[in-house]
């Protein structure tokens, strides 16, 4: 019994020390200041004229900015519509990005697997990257630095080739097996 207690107390001491450490960390932690940050899941984010948000993060929904976004806009499986200003970056995965006439993104625009449309006098301050999608822009639209567009067929093309090769192999295997069965009769 003495041996069991001797082994249990060091473990108890370690667990008590860990609990005290967690308690001190929880008490002294600085609270996050995200009063103007908006994070939604399945519910679109709407920013009206003369309204301001800091960051917008949206999963399975869209972000519509008619006012100003002070920092980043990140969307997964939804679209971004800007009829105002985005002061930092706009990133969209599996959705479309649309900048209305005279709208602006101060830093970077990144869009994966979607189309991007830049209206008349719309501007992107730094880089515009459209991966596996398309970019449509008016002649008066501007991109400050680099503009990279990788069309969708670059991504989907190899998958199509692989699919066709696999389909051909399966078809020929089935056909040869069927022919062997017929020869057996």
Short mmCIF file of N, CA and C in Angstrom, two decimals:
data_model
loop_
_atom_site.label_atom_id
_atom_site.label_comp_id
_atom_site.label_asym_id
_atom_site.label_seq_id
_atom_site.Cartn_x
_atom_site.Cartn_y
_atom_site.Cartn_z
N UNK A 1 0.82 -1.19 0.00
CA UNK A 1 0.00 0.00 0.00
C UNK A 1 0.86 1.25 0.00
N UNK A 2 1.94 1.19 0.77
CA UNK A 2 2.85 2.34 0.86
C UNK A 2 3.46 2.64 -0.51
N UNK A 3 3.79 1.59 -1.24
CA UNK A 3 4.36 1.77 -2.58
C UNK A 3 3.36 2.45 -3.51
N UNK A 4 2.13 2.05 -3.44
CA UNK A 4 1.08 2.61 -4.28
C UNK A 4 0.89 4.09 -3.97
N UNK A 5 0.86 4.47 -2.72
CA UNK A 5 0.74 5.88 -2.35
C UNK A 5 1.96 6.67 -2.80
N UNK A 6 3.13 6.06 -2.68
CA UNK A 6 4.36 6.74 -3.08
C UNK A 6 4.34 7.05 -4.58
N UNK A 7 3.81 6.13 -5.38
CA UNK A 7 3.71 6.34 -6.83
C UNK A 7 2.58 7.29 -7.19
N UNK A 8 1.53 7.29 -6.44
CA UNK A 8 0.36 8.12 -6.76
C UNK A 8 0.62 9.59 -6.46
N UNK A 9 1.31 9.90 -5.37
CA UNK A 9 1.51 11.30 -5.01
C UNK A 9 2.35 12.09 -6.01
N UNK A 10 3.44 11.56 -6.58
CA UNK A 10 4.14 12.33 -7.61
C UNK A 10 3.23 12.63 -8.80
N UNK A 11 2.40 11.69 -9.19
CA UNK A 11 1.46 11.92 -10.28
C UNK A 11 0.45 12.98 -9.88
N UNK A 12 -0.05 12.89 -8.64
CA UNK A 12 -0.99 13.90 -8.14
C UNK A 12 -0.33 15.28 -8.12
N UNK A 13 0.91 15.33 -7.72
CA UNK A 13 1.63 16.61 -7.69
C UNK A 13 1.77 17.23 -9.08
N UNK A 14 2.06 16.39 -10.05
CA UNK A 14 2.18 16.88 -11.43
C UNK A 14 0.83 17.38 -11.95
N UNK A 15 -0.22 16.63 -11.69
CA UNK A 15 -1.55 17.06 -12.13
C UNK A 15 -1.98 18.34 -11.44
N UNK A 16 -1.67 18.47 -10.15
CA UNK A 16 -2.01 19.70 -9.42
C UNK A 16 -1.23 20.88 -9.99
N UNK A 17 0.04 20.67 -10.30
CA UNK A 17 0.85 21.72 -10.90
C UNK A 17 0.31 22.16 -12.25
N UNK A 18 -0.12 21.20 -13.06
CA UNK A 18 -0.71 21.50 -14.36
C UNK A 18 -2.01 22.27 -14.19
N UNK A 19 -2.83 21.88 -13.22
CA UNK A 19 -4.09 22.58 -12.97
C UNK A 19 -3.84 24.02 -12.55
N UNK A 20 -2.85 24.25 -11.71
CA UNK A 20 -2.51 25.61 -11.27
C UNK A 20 -2.02 26.43 -12.46
N UNK A 21 -1.21 25.85 -13.31
CA UNK A 21 -0.71 26.55 -14.49
C UNK A 21 -1.86 26.94 -15.43
N UNK A 22 -2.80 26.03 -15.65
CA UNK A 22 -3.96 26.32 -16.49
C UNK A 22 -4.80 27.43 -15.87
N UNK A 23 -4.99 27.40 -14.57
CA UNK A 23 -5.77 28.41 -13.87
C UNK A 23 -5.11 29.78 -13.97
N UNK A 24 -3.81 29.86 -13.77
CA UNK A 24 -3.09 31.13 -13.89
C UNK A 24 -3.18 31.67 -15.31
N UNK A 25 -3.02 30.81 -16.29
CA UNK A 25 -3.12 31.23 -17.69
C UNK A 25 -4.51 31.75 -18.01
N UNK A 26 -5.53 31.10 -17.54
CA UNK A 26 -6.91 31.52 -17.81
C UNK A 26 -7.21 32.86 -17.15
N UNK A 27 -6.71 33.09 -15.96
CA UNK A 27 -6.99 34.33 -15.24
C UNK A 27 -6.24 35.50 -15.85
N UNK A 28 -5.01 35.29 -16.30
CA UNK A 28 -4.19 36.39 -16.80
C UNK A 28 -4.29 36.59 -18.30
N UNK A 29 -5.05 35.77 -19.00
CA UNK A 29 -5.15 35.90 -20.45
C UNK A 29 -5.84 37.21 -20.82
N UNK A 30 -5.33 37.85 -21.85
CA UNK A 30 -5.93 39.09 -22.34
C UNK A 30 -7.10 38.72 -23.24
N UNK A 31 -8.25 39.31 -23.00
CA UNK A 31 -9.40 38.99 -23.85
C UNK A 31 -9.19 39.53 -25.27
N UNK A 32 -9.72 38.81 -26.24
CA UNK A 32 -9.62 39.23 -27.63
C UNK A 32 -10.51 40.45 -27.86
N UNK A 33 -10.02 41.34 -28.64
CA UNK A 33 -10.79 42.54 -28.97
C UNK A 33 -11.27 42.41 -30.40
N UNK A 34 -12.43 41.89 -30.57
CA UNK A 34 -12.95 41.62 -31.90
C UNK A 34 -14.37 42.16 -32.04
N UNK A 35 -14.58 43.34 -31.51
CA UNK A 35 -15.93 43.90 -31.55
C UNK A 35 -16.41 44.13 -32.97
N UNK A 36 -15.49 44.42 -33.89
CA UNK A 36 -15.90 44.69 -35.26
C UNK A 36 -15.64 43.52 -36.20
N UNK A 37 -15.15 42.40 -35.66
CA UNK A 37 -14.94 41.21 -36.48
C UNK A 37 -16.25 40.45 -36.60
N UNK A 38 -16.48 39.90 -37.79
CA UNK A 38 -17.71 39.15 -38.03
C UNK A 38 -17.32 37.78 -38.60
N UNK A 39 -17.77 36.72 -37.93
CA UNK A 39 -17.54 35.35 -38.39
C UNK A 39 -18.89 34.66 -38.45
N UNK A 40 -19.22 34.14 -39.62
CA UNK A 40 -20.50 33.47 -39.80
C UNK A 40 -20.31 32.11 -40.44
N UNK A 41 -21.22 31.22 -40.15
CA UNK A 41 -21.25 29.89 -40.74
C UNK A 41 -22.65 29.68 -41.31
N UNK A 42 -22.77 29.69 -42.64
CA UNK A 42 -24.05 29.46 -43.28
C UNK A 42 -24.98 30.66 -43.32
N UNK A 43 -24.54 31.79 -42.83
CA UNK A 43 -25.36 33.01 -42.78
C UNK A 43 -24.58 34.14 -43.43
N UNK A 44 -25.08 34.73 -44.48
CA UNK A 44 -24.34 35.76 -45.21
C UNK A 44 -24.06 36.98 -44.35
N UNK A 45 -22.95 37.64 -44.64
CA UNK A 45 -22.55 38.87 -43.95
C UNK A 45 -22.87 40.04 -44.84
N UNK A 46 -23.66 40.95 -44.32
CA UNK A 46 -24.07 42.15 -45.07
C UNK A 46 -23.52 43.38 -44.36
N UNK A 47 -22.80 44.22 -45.10
CA UNK A 47 -22.30 45.48 -44.57
C UNK A 47 -22.89 46.58 -45.43
N UNK A 48 -23.78 47.37 -44.84
CA UNK A 48 -24.48 48.41 -45.57
C UNK A 48 -23.63 49.64 -45.80
N UNK A 49 -24.15 50.57 -46.60
CA UNK A 49 -23.44 51.83 -46.81
C UNK A 49 -23.23 52.54 -45.48
N UNK A 50 -22.09 53.20 -45.35
CA UNK A 50 -21.72 53.92 -44.13
C UNK A 50 -21.52 53.01 -42.93
N UNK A 51 -21.41 51.69 -43.14
CA UNK A 51 -21.10 50.76 -42.06
C UNK A 51 -19.66 50.29 -42.23
N UNK A 52 -19.07 49.84 -41.13
CA UNK A 52 -17.68 49.42 -41.13
C UNK A 52 -17.53 48.14 -40.31
N UNK A 53 -16.75 47.20 -40.84
CA UNK A 53 -16.36 46.02 -40.08
C UNK A 53 -14.84 45.91 -40.16
N UNK A 54 -14.26 45.12 -39.28
CA UNK A 54 -12.82 44.92 -39.31
C UNK A 54 -12.51 43.71 -40.19
N UNK A 55 -12.67 42.52 -39.70
CA UNK A 55 -12.47 41.29 -40.47
C UNK A 55 -13.81 40.61 -40.71
N UNK A 56 -13.91 39.93 -41.85
CA UNK A 56 -15.10 39.13 -42.14
C UNK A 56 -14.64 37.74 -42.56
N UNK A 57 -15.15 36.72 -41.87
CA UNK A 57 -14.84 35.34 -42.21
C UNK A 57 -16.17 34.61 -42.36
N UNK A 58 -16.32 33.91 -43.47
CA UNK A 58 -17.60 33.31 -43.78
C UNK A 58 -17.40 31.90 -44.32
N UNK A 59 -18.07 30.91 -43.72
CA UNK A 59 -18.04 29.53 -44.17
C UNK A 59 -19.40 29.17 -44.73
N UNK A 60 -19.46 28.71 -45.96
CA UNK A 60 -20.71 28.32 -46.63
C UNK A 60 -21.70 29.48 -46.67
N UNK A 61 -21.21 30.67 -46.95
CA UNK A 61 -22.07 31.84 -47.07
C UNK A 61 -21.33 32.90 -47.87
N UNK A 62 -21.94 34.05 -48.04
CA UNK A 62 -21.37 35.12 -48.85
C UNK A 62 -21.15 36.37 -48.02
N UNK A 63 -20.27 37.24 -48.52
CA UNK A 63 -19.99 38.53 -47.89
C UNK A 63 -20.34 39.61 -48.91
N UNK A 64 -21.21 40.52 -48.51
CA UNK A 64 -21.61 41.64 -49.36
C UNK A 64 -21.22 42.93 -48.66
N UNK A 65 -20.26 43.65 -49.25
CA UNK A 65 -19.75 44.88 -48.66
C UNK A 65 -20.25 46.05 -49.50
N UNK A 66 -21.07 46.88 -48.89
CA UNK A 66 -21.50 48.13 -49.53
C UNK A 66 -20.90 49.32 -48.80
N UNK A 67 -20.23 49.05 -47.70
CA UNK A 67 -19.55 50.07 -46.91
C UNK A 67 -18.06 49.83 -46.96
N UNK A 68 -17.48 49.52 -45.79
CA UNK A 68 -16.03 49.35 -45.73
C UNK A 68 -15.65 48.19 -44.82
N UNK A 69 -14.69 47.40 -45.31
CA UNK A 69 -14.08 46.35 -44.49
C UNK A 69 -12.66 46.83 -44.18
N UNK A 70 -12.37 47.01 -42.90
CA UNK A 70 -11.09 47.59 -42.50
C UNK A 70 -9.92 46.66 -42.61
N UNK A 71 -10.15 45.38 -42.74
CA UNK A 71 -9.02 44.45 -42.81
C UNK A 71 -9.35 43.33 -43.79
N UNK A 72 -9.28 42.07 -43.40
CA UNK A 72 -9.38 40.94 -44.32
C UNK A 72 -10.80 40.43 -44.48
N UNK A 73 -11.05 39.88 -45.67
CA UNK A 73 -12.29 39.17 -45.96
C UNK A 73 -11.88 37.78 -46.44
N UNK A 74 -12.36 36.75 -45.75
CA UNK A 74 -12.03 35.37 -46.11
C UNK A 74 -13.34 34.59 -46.21
N UNK A 75 -13.54 33.93 -47.34
CA UNK A 75 -14.78 33.19 -47.58
C UNK A 75 -14.44 31.79 -48.10
N UNK A 76 -15.11 30.79 -47.53
CA UNK A 76 -15.00 29.42 -47.98
C UNK A 76 -16.37 28.98 -48.48
N UNK A 77 -16.45 28.53 -49.73
CA UNK A 77 -17.68 28.04 -50.34
C UNK A 77 -18.77 29.11 -50.33
N UNK A 78 -18.44 30.27 -50.82
CA UNK A 78 -19.39 31.37 -50.94
C UNK A 78 -18.79 32.44 -51.82
N UNK A 79 -19.50 33.53 -51.98
CA UNK A 79 -19.02 34.59 -52.86
C UNK A 79 -18.73 35.87 -52.09
N UNK A 80 -17.97 36.74 -52.73
CA UNK A 80 -17.66 38.06 -52.17
C UNK A 80 -18.14 39.10 -53.17
N UNK A 81 -18.92 40.04 -52.69
CA UNK A 81 -19.41 41.13 -53.52
C UNK A 81 -19.03 42.44 -52.84
N UNK A 82 -18.24 43.25 -53.53
CA UNK A 82 -17.78 44.51 -52.94
C UNK A 82 -18.27 45.67 -53.78
N UNK A 83 -19.04 46.52 -53.14
CA UNK A 83 -19.50 47.77 -53.74
C UNK A 83 -19.10 48.89 -52.78
N UNK A 84 -17.83 48.89 -52.44
CA UNK A 84 -17.28 49.83 -51.47
C UNK A 84 -15.79 49.62 -51.39
N UNK A 85 -15.26 49.49 -50.16
CA UNK A 85 -13.82 49.34 -49.98
C UNK A 85 -13.48 48.15 -49.08
N UNK A 86 -12.41 47.47 -49.44
CA UNK A 86 -11.79 46.48 -48.57
C UNK A 86 -10.36 46.96 -48.37
N UNK A 87 -10.01 47.28 -47.14
CA UNK A 87 -8.73 47.92 -46.86
C UNK A 87 -7.54 46.97 -46.83
N UNK A 88 -7.77 45.68 -46.87
CA UNK A 88 -6.63 44.76 -46.83
C UNK A 88 -6.82 43.67 -47.88
N UNK A 89 -6.85 42.40 -47.49
CA UNK A 89 -6.89 41.28 -48.44
C UNK A 89 -8.29 40.70 -48.56
N UNK A 90 -8.56 40.15 -49.74
CA UNK A 90 -9.79 39.40 -49.99
C UNK A 90 -9.38 38.02 -50.51
N UNK A 91 -9.81 36.96 -49.81
CA UNK A 91 -9.48 35.59 -50.18
C UNK A 91 -10.78 34.80 -50.26
N UNK A 92 -10.98 34.10 -51.38
CA UNK A 92 -12.20 33.32 -51.57
C UNK A 92 -11.83 31.95 -52.11
N UNK A 93 -12.36 30.90 -51.47
CA UNK A 93 -12.16 29.53 -51.90
C UNK A 93 -13.49 28.98 -52.39
N UNK A 94 -13.54 28.50 -53.61
CA UNK A 94 -14.72 27.88 -54.19
C UNK A 94 -15.90 28.85 -54.24
N UNK A 95 -15.68 30.02 -54.79
CA UNK A 95 -16.75 31.00 -54.96
C UNK A 95 -16.31 32.11 -55.90
N UNK A 96 -17.20 33.03 -56.14
CA UNK A 96 -16.93 34.13 -57.06
C UNK A 96 -16.65 35.41 -56.29
N UNK A 97 -15.84 36.28 -56.91
CA UNK A 97 -15.54 37.59 -56.36
C UNK A 97 -15.97 38.63 -57.38
N UNK A 98 -16.70 39.63 -56.91
CA UNK A 98 -17.18 40.68 -57.81
C UNK A 98 -16.92 42.04 -57.18
N UNK A 99 -16.16 42.88 -57.91
CA UNK A 99 -15.94 44.27 -57.51
C UNK A 99 -16.75 45.15 -58.43
N UNK A 100 -17.67 45.89 -57.86
CA UNK A 100 -18.51 46.78 -58.65
C UNK A 100 -17.70 47.98 -59.13
N UNK A 101 -18.30 48.76 -60.01
CA UNK A 101 -17.64 49.95 -60.55
C UNK A 101 -17.17 50.87 -59.42
N UNK A 102 -15.90 51.27 -59.47
CA UNK A 102 -15.34 52.19 -58.50
C UNK A 102 -14.96 51.57 -57.17
N UNK A 103 -15.14 50.27 -56.99
CA UNK A 103 -14.80 49.60 -55.73
C UNK A 103 -13.30 49.34 -55.67
N UNK A 104 -12.82 49.07 -54.45
CA UNK A 104 -11.38 48.84 -54.33
C UNK A 104 -11.04 47.82 -53.24
N UNK A 105 -9.94 47.13 -53.51
CA UNK A 105 -9.28 46.27 -52.54
C UNK A 105 -7.89 46.86 -52.39
N UNK A 106 -7.53 47.25 -51.21
CA UNK A 106 -6.27 47.97 -51.03
C UNK A 106 -5.03 47.09 -51.19
N UNK A 107 -5.11 45.84 -50.79
CA UNK A 107 -3.94 44.95 -50.89
C UNK A 107 -4.17 43.88 -51.94
N UNK A 108 -4.32 42.62 -51.52
CA UNK A 108 -4.33 41.49 -52.45
C UNK A 108 -5.73 40.89 -52.61
N UNK A 109 -5.94 40.33 -53.79
CA UNK A 109 -7.15 39.57 -54.10
C UNK A 109 -6.70 38.17 -54.50
N UNK A 110 -7.22 37.14 -53.82
CA UNK A 110 -6.89 35.75 -54.14
C UNK A 110 -8.21 34.99 -54.25
N UNK A 111 -8.37 34.27 -55.36
CA UNK A 111 -9.58 33.49 -55.58
C UNK A 111 -9.19 32.12 -56.11
N UNK A 112 -9.61 31.06 -55.41
CA UNK A 112 -9.37 29.69 -55.83
C UNK A 112 -10.67 29.07 -56.30
N UNK A 113 -10.67 28.48 -57.48
CA UNK A 113 -11.81 27.74 -58.02
C UNK A 113 -13.06 28.60 -58.14
N UNK A 114 -12.93 29.79 -58.72
CA UNK A 114 -14.09 30.64 -58.93
C UNK A 114 -13.77 31.71 -59.95
N UNK A 115 -14.78 32.44 -60.35
CA UNK A 115 -14.56 33.53 -61.30
C UNK A 115 -14.46 34.85 -60.56
N UNK A 116 -13.74 35.78 -61.16
CA UNK A 116 -13.53 37.10 -60.58
C UNK A 116 -13.92 38.13 -61.63
N UNK A 117 -14.66 39.13 -61.19
CA UNK A 117 -15.09 40.19 -62.09
C UNK A 117 -14.72 41.54 -61.48
N UNK A 118 -13.99 42.35 -62.26
CA UNK A 118 -13.61 43.70 -61.84
C UNK A 118 -14.34 44.70 -62.72
N UNK A 119 -15.18 45.54 -62.11
CA UNK A 119 -15.96 46.52 -62.84
C UNK A 119 -15.12 47.71 -63.27
N UNK A 120 -15.77 48.66 -63.90
CA UNK A 120 -15.11 49.87 -64.37
C UNK A 120 -14.51 50.64 -63.20
N UNK A 121 -13.27 51.06 -63.35
CA UNK A 121 -12.53 51.81 -62.33
C UNK A 121 -12.37 51.06 -61.01
N UNK A 122 -12.60 49.76 -61.00
CA UNK A 122 -12.34 48.96 -59.80
C UNK A 122 -10.83 48.77 -59.70
N UNK A 123 -10.33 48.66 -58.47
CA UNK A 123 -8.88 48.56 -58.33
C UNK A 123 -8.50 47.55 -57.25
N UNK A 124 -7.37 46.88 -57.51
CA UNK A 124 -6.72 46.00 -56.55
C UNK A 124 -5.34 46.62 -56.34
N UNK A 125 -5.03 46.98 -55.09
CA UNK A 125 -3.81 47.72 -54.82
C UNK A 125 -2.53 46.96 -55.05
N UNK A 126 -2.50 45.67 -54.76
CA UNK A 126 -1.27 44.89 -54.89
C UNK A 126 -1.45 43.82 -55.96
N UNK A 127 -1.59 42.57 -55.55
CA UNK A 127 -1.63 41.44 -56.47
C UNK A 127 -3.04 40.89 -56.60
N UNK A 128 -3.34 40.40 -57.80
CA UNK A 128 -4.59 39.68 -58.04
C UNK A 128 -4.22 38.28 -58.53
N UNK A 129 -4.63 37.26 -57.77
CA UNK A 129 -4.30 35.88 -58.10
C UNK A 129 -5.61 35.11 -58.23
N UNK A 130 -5.83 34.53 -59.39
CA UNK A 130 -7.02 33.71 -59.63
C UNK A 130 -6.52 32.34 -60.04
N UNK A 131 -6.68 31.38 -59.13
CA UNK A 131 -6.19 30.03 -59.39
C UNK A 131 -7.36 29.11 -59.76
N UNK A 132 -7.24 28.48 -60.91
CA UNK A 132 -8.21 27.51 -61.40
C UNK A 132 -9.60 28.14 -61.56
N UNK A 133 -9.61 29.34 -62.10
CA UNK A 133 -10.85 30.06 -62.35
C UNK A 133 -10.65 31.01 -63.51
N UNK A 134 -11.46 32.06 -63.55
CA UNK A 134 -11.38 33.02 -64.64
C UNK A 134 -11.44 34.44 -64.10
N UNK A 135 -10.84 35.36 -64.84
CA UNK A 135 -10.83 36.77 -64.49
C UNK A 135 -11.42 37.56 -65.63
N UNK A 136 -12.45 38.35 -65.32
CA UNK A 136 -13.09 39.23 -66.30
C UNK A 136 -12.94 40.64 -65.75
N UNK A 137 -12.39 41.54 -66.55
CA UNK A 137 -12.19 42.89 -66.05
C UNK A 137 -12.49 43.91 -67.13
N UNK A 138 -13.05 45.02 -66.70
CA UNK A 138 -13.29 46.14 -67.60
C UNK A 138 -11.94 46.77 -67.95
N UNK A 139 -11.89 47.48 -69.05
CA UNK A 139 -10.62 48.06 -69.50
C UNK A 139 -10.09 49.11 -68.52
N UNK A 140 -10.96 49.75 -67.75
CA UNK A 140 -10.51 50.78 -66.81
C UNK A 140 -10.17 50.22 -65.43
N UNK A 141 -10.35 48.92 -65.22
CA UNK A 141 -10.00 48.29 -63.94
C UNK A 141 -8.48 48.21 -63.84
N UNK A 142 -7.96 48.24 -62.61
CA UNK A 142 -6.50 48.22 -62.46
C UNK A 142 -6.07 47.28 -61.34
N UNK A 143 -4.91 46.68 -61.56
CA UNK A 143 -4.25 45.84 -60.56
C UNK A 143 -2.87 46.44 -60.34
N UNK A 144 -2.54 46.77 -59.07
CA UNK A 144 -1.33 47.49 -58.76
C UNK A 144 -0.04 46.81 -59.14
N UNK A 145 0.10 45.53 -58.85
CA UNK A 145 1.36 44.84 -59.13
C UNK A 145 1.13 43.66 -60.05
N UNK A 146 1.17 42.46 -59.52
CA UNK A 146 1.10 41.25 -60.34
C UNK A 146 -0.34 40.78 -60.51
N UNK A 147 -0.57 40.25 -61.70
CA UNK A 147 -1.87 39.65 -62.00
C UNK A 147 -1.61 38.25 -62.52
N UNK A 148 -2.04 37.23 -61.76
CA UNK A 148 -1.79 35.84 -62.12
C UNK A 148 -3.14 35.14 -62.27
N UNK A 149 -3.35 34.56 -63.44
CA UNK A 149 -4.59 33.82 -63.68
C UNK A 149 -4.20 32.43 -64.19
N UNK A 150 -4.61 31.43 -63.46
CA UNK A 150 -4.38 30.03 -63.84
C UNK A 150 -5.75 29.45 -64.17
N UNK A 151 -6.03 29.18 -65.45
CA UNK A 151 -7.37 28.69 -65.80
C UNK A 151 -7.68 27.33 -65.20
N UNK A 152 -8.95 27.04 -65.10
CA UNK A 152 -9.41 25.81 -64.47
C UNK A 152 -8.96 24.54 -65.16
N UNK A 153 -8.79 24.58 -66.49
CA UNK A 153 -8.42 23.35 -67.19
C UNK A 153 -7.03 22.87 -66.78
N UNK A 154 -6.19 23.75 -66.26
CA UNK A 154 -4.86 23.34 -65.80
C UNK A 154 -4.99 22.39 -64.62
N UNK A 155 -5.99 22.61 -63.78
CA UNK A 155 -6.23 21.73 -62.64
C UNK A 155 -7.04 20.52 -63.05
N UNK A 156 -8.15 20.75 -63.77
CA UNK A 156 -9.08 19.66 -64.09
C UNK A 156 -8.60 18.81 -65.25
N UNK A 157 -7.77 19.34 -66.13
CA UNK A 157 -7.29 18.60 -67.30
C UNK A 157 -6.59 17.30 -66.94
N UNK A 158 -5.59 17.33 -66.05
CA UNK A 158 -4.93 16.06 -65.68
C UNK A 158 -5.89 15.04 -65.05
N UNK A 159 -6.85 15.52 -64.25
CA UNK A 159 -7.83 14.60 -63.67
C UNK A 159 -8.69 13.96 -64.76
N UNK A 160 -9.03 14.73 -65.78
CA UNK A 160 -9.80 14.19 -66.89
C UNK A 160 -9.00 13.12 -67.63
N UNK A 161 -7.73 13.37 -67.88
CA UNK A 161 -6.87 12.39 -68.55
C UNK A 161 -6.77 11.12 -67.71
N UNK A 162 -6.53 11.26 -66.41
CA UNK A 162 -6.43 10.09 -65.53
C UNK A 162 -7.74 9.31 -65.52
N UNK A 163 -8.87 10.03 -65.45
CA UNK A 163 -10.18 9.38 -65.47
C UNK A 163 -10.38 8.59 -66.77
N UNK A 164 -10.02 9.20 -67.90
CA UNK A 164 -10.18 8.50 -69.18
C UNK A 164 -9.29 7.27 -69.27
N UNK A 165 -8.07 7.35 -68.78
CA UNK A 165 -7.17 6.19 -68.80
C UNK A 165 -7.73 5.07 -67.92
N UNK A 166 -8.20 5.40 -66.72
CA UNK A 166 -8.77 4.39 -65.83
C UNK A 166 -10.02 3.77 -66.46
N UNK A 167 -10.86 4.60 -67.07
CA UNK A 167 -12.07 4.09 -67.71
C UNK A 167 -11.72 3.14 -68.86
N UNK A 168 -10.69 3.48 -69.62
CA UNK A 168 -10.26 2.62 -70.73
C UNK A 168 -9.71 1.30 -70.21
N UNK A 169 -8.90 1.33 -69.16
CA UNK A 169 -8.34 0.11 -68.58
C UNK A 169 -9.46 -0.79 -68.04
N UNK A 170 -10.42 -0.20 -67.33
CA UNK A 170 -11.54 -0.98 -66.79
C UNK A 170 -12.35 -1.59 -67.92
N UNK A 171 -12.61 -0.83 -68.96
CA UNK A 171 -13.40 -1.33 -70.09
C UNK A 171 -12.69 -2.50 -70.77
N UNK A 172 -11.39 -2.33 -71.01
CA UNK A 172 -10.64 -3.40 -71.69
C UNK A 172 -10.52 -4.64 -70.80
N UNK A 173 -10.37 -4.46 -69.50
CA UNK A 173 -10.30 -5.60 -68.58
C UNK A 173 -11.61 -6.36 -68.57
N UNK A 174 -12.70 -5.65 -68.51
CA UNK A 174 -14.02 -6.31 -68.54
C UNK A 174 -14.25 -7.02 -69.87
N UNK A 175 -13.86 -6.36 -70.96
CA UNK A 175 -14.06 -6.95 -72.28
C UNK A 175 -13.25 -8.23 -72.44
N UNK A 176 -11.98 -8.21 -71.98
CA UNK A 176 -11.15 -9.40 -72.11
C UNK A 176 -11.68 -10.53 -71.21
N UNK A 177 -12.17 -10.20 -70.04
CA UNK A 177 -12.75 -11.20 -69.14
C UNK A 177 -14.01 -11.79 -69.78
N UNK A 178 -14.82 -10.95 -70.39
CA UNK A 178 -16.04 -11.41 -71.04
C UNK A 178 -15.70 -12.33 -72.22
N UNK A 179 -14.66 -11.96 -72.97
CA UNK A 179 -14.26 -12.78 -74.12
C UNK A 179 -13.76 -14.16 -73.65
N UNK A 180 -13.01 -14.20 -72.53
CA UNK A 180 -12.52 -15.48 -71.99
C UNK A 180 -13.69 -16.34 -71.56
N UNK A 181 -14.71 -15.74 -70.97
CA UNK A 181 -15.87 -16.51 -70.55
C UNK A 181 -16.60 -17.07 -71.74
N UNK A 182 -16.71 -16.30 -72.81
CA UNK A 182 -17.39 -16.79 -74.00
C UNK A 182 -16.62 -17.94 -74.67
N UNK A 183 -15.29 -17.88 -74.64
CA UNK A 183 -14.47 -18.94 -75.24
C UNK A 183 -14.59 -20.24 -74.44
N UNK A 184 -14.88 -20.11 -73.17
CA UNK A 184 -15.02 -21.28 -72.32
C UNK A 184 -16.27 -22.10 -72.61
N UNK A 185 -17.25 -21.54 -73.26
CA UNK A 185 -18.48 -22.28 -73.55
C UNK A 185 -18.42 -23.01 -74.82
#
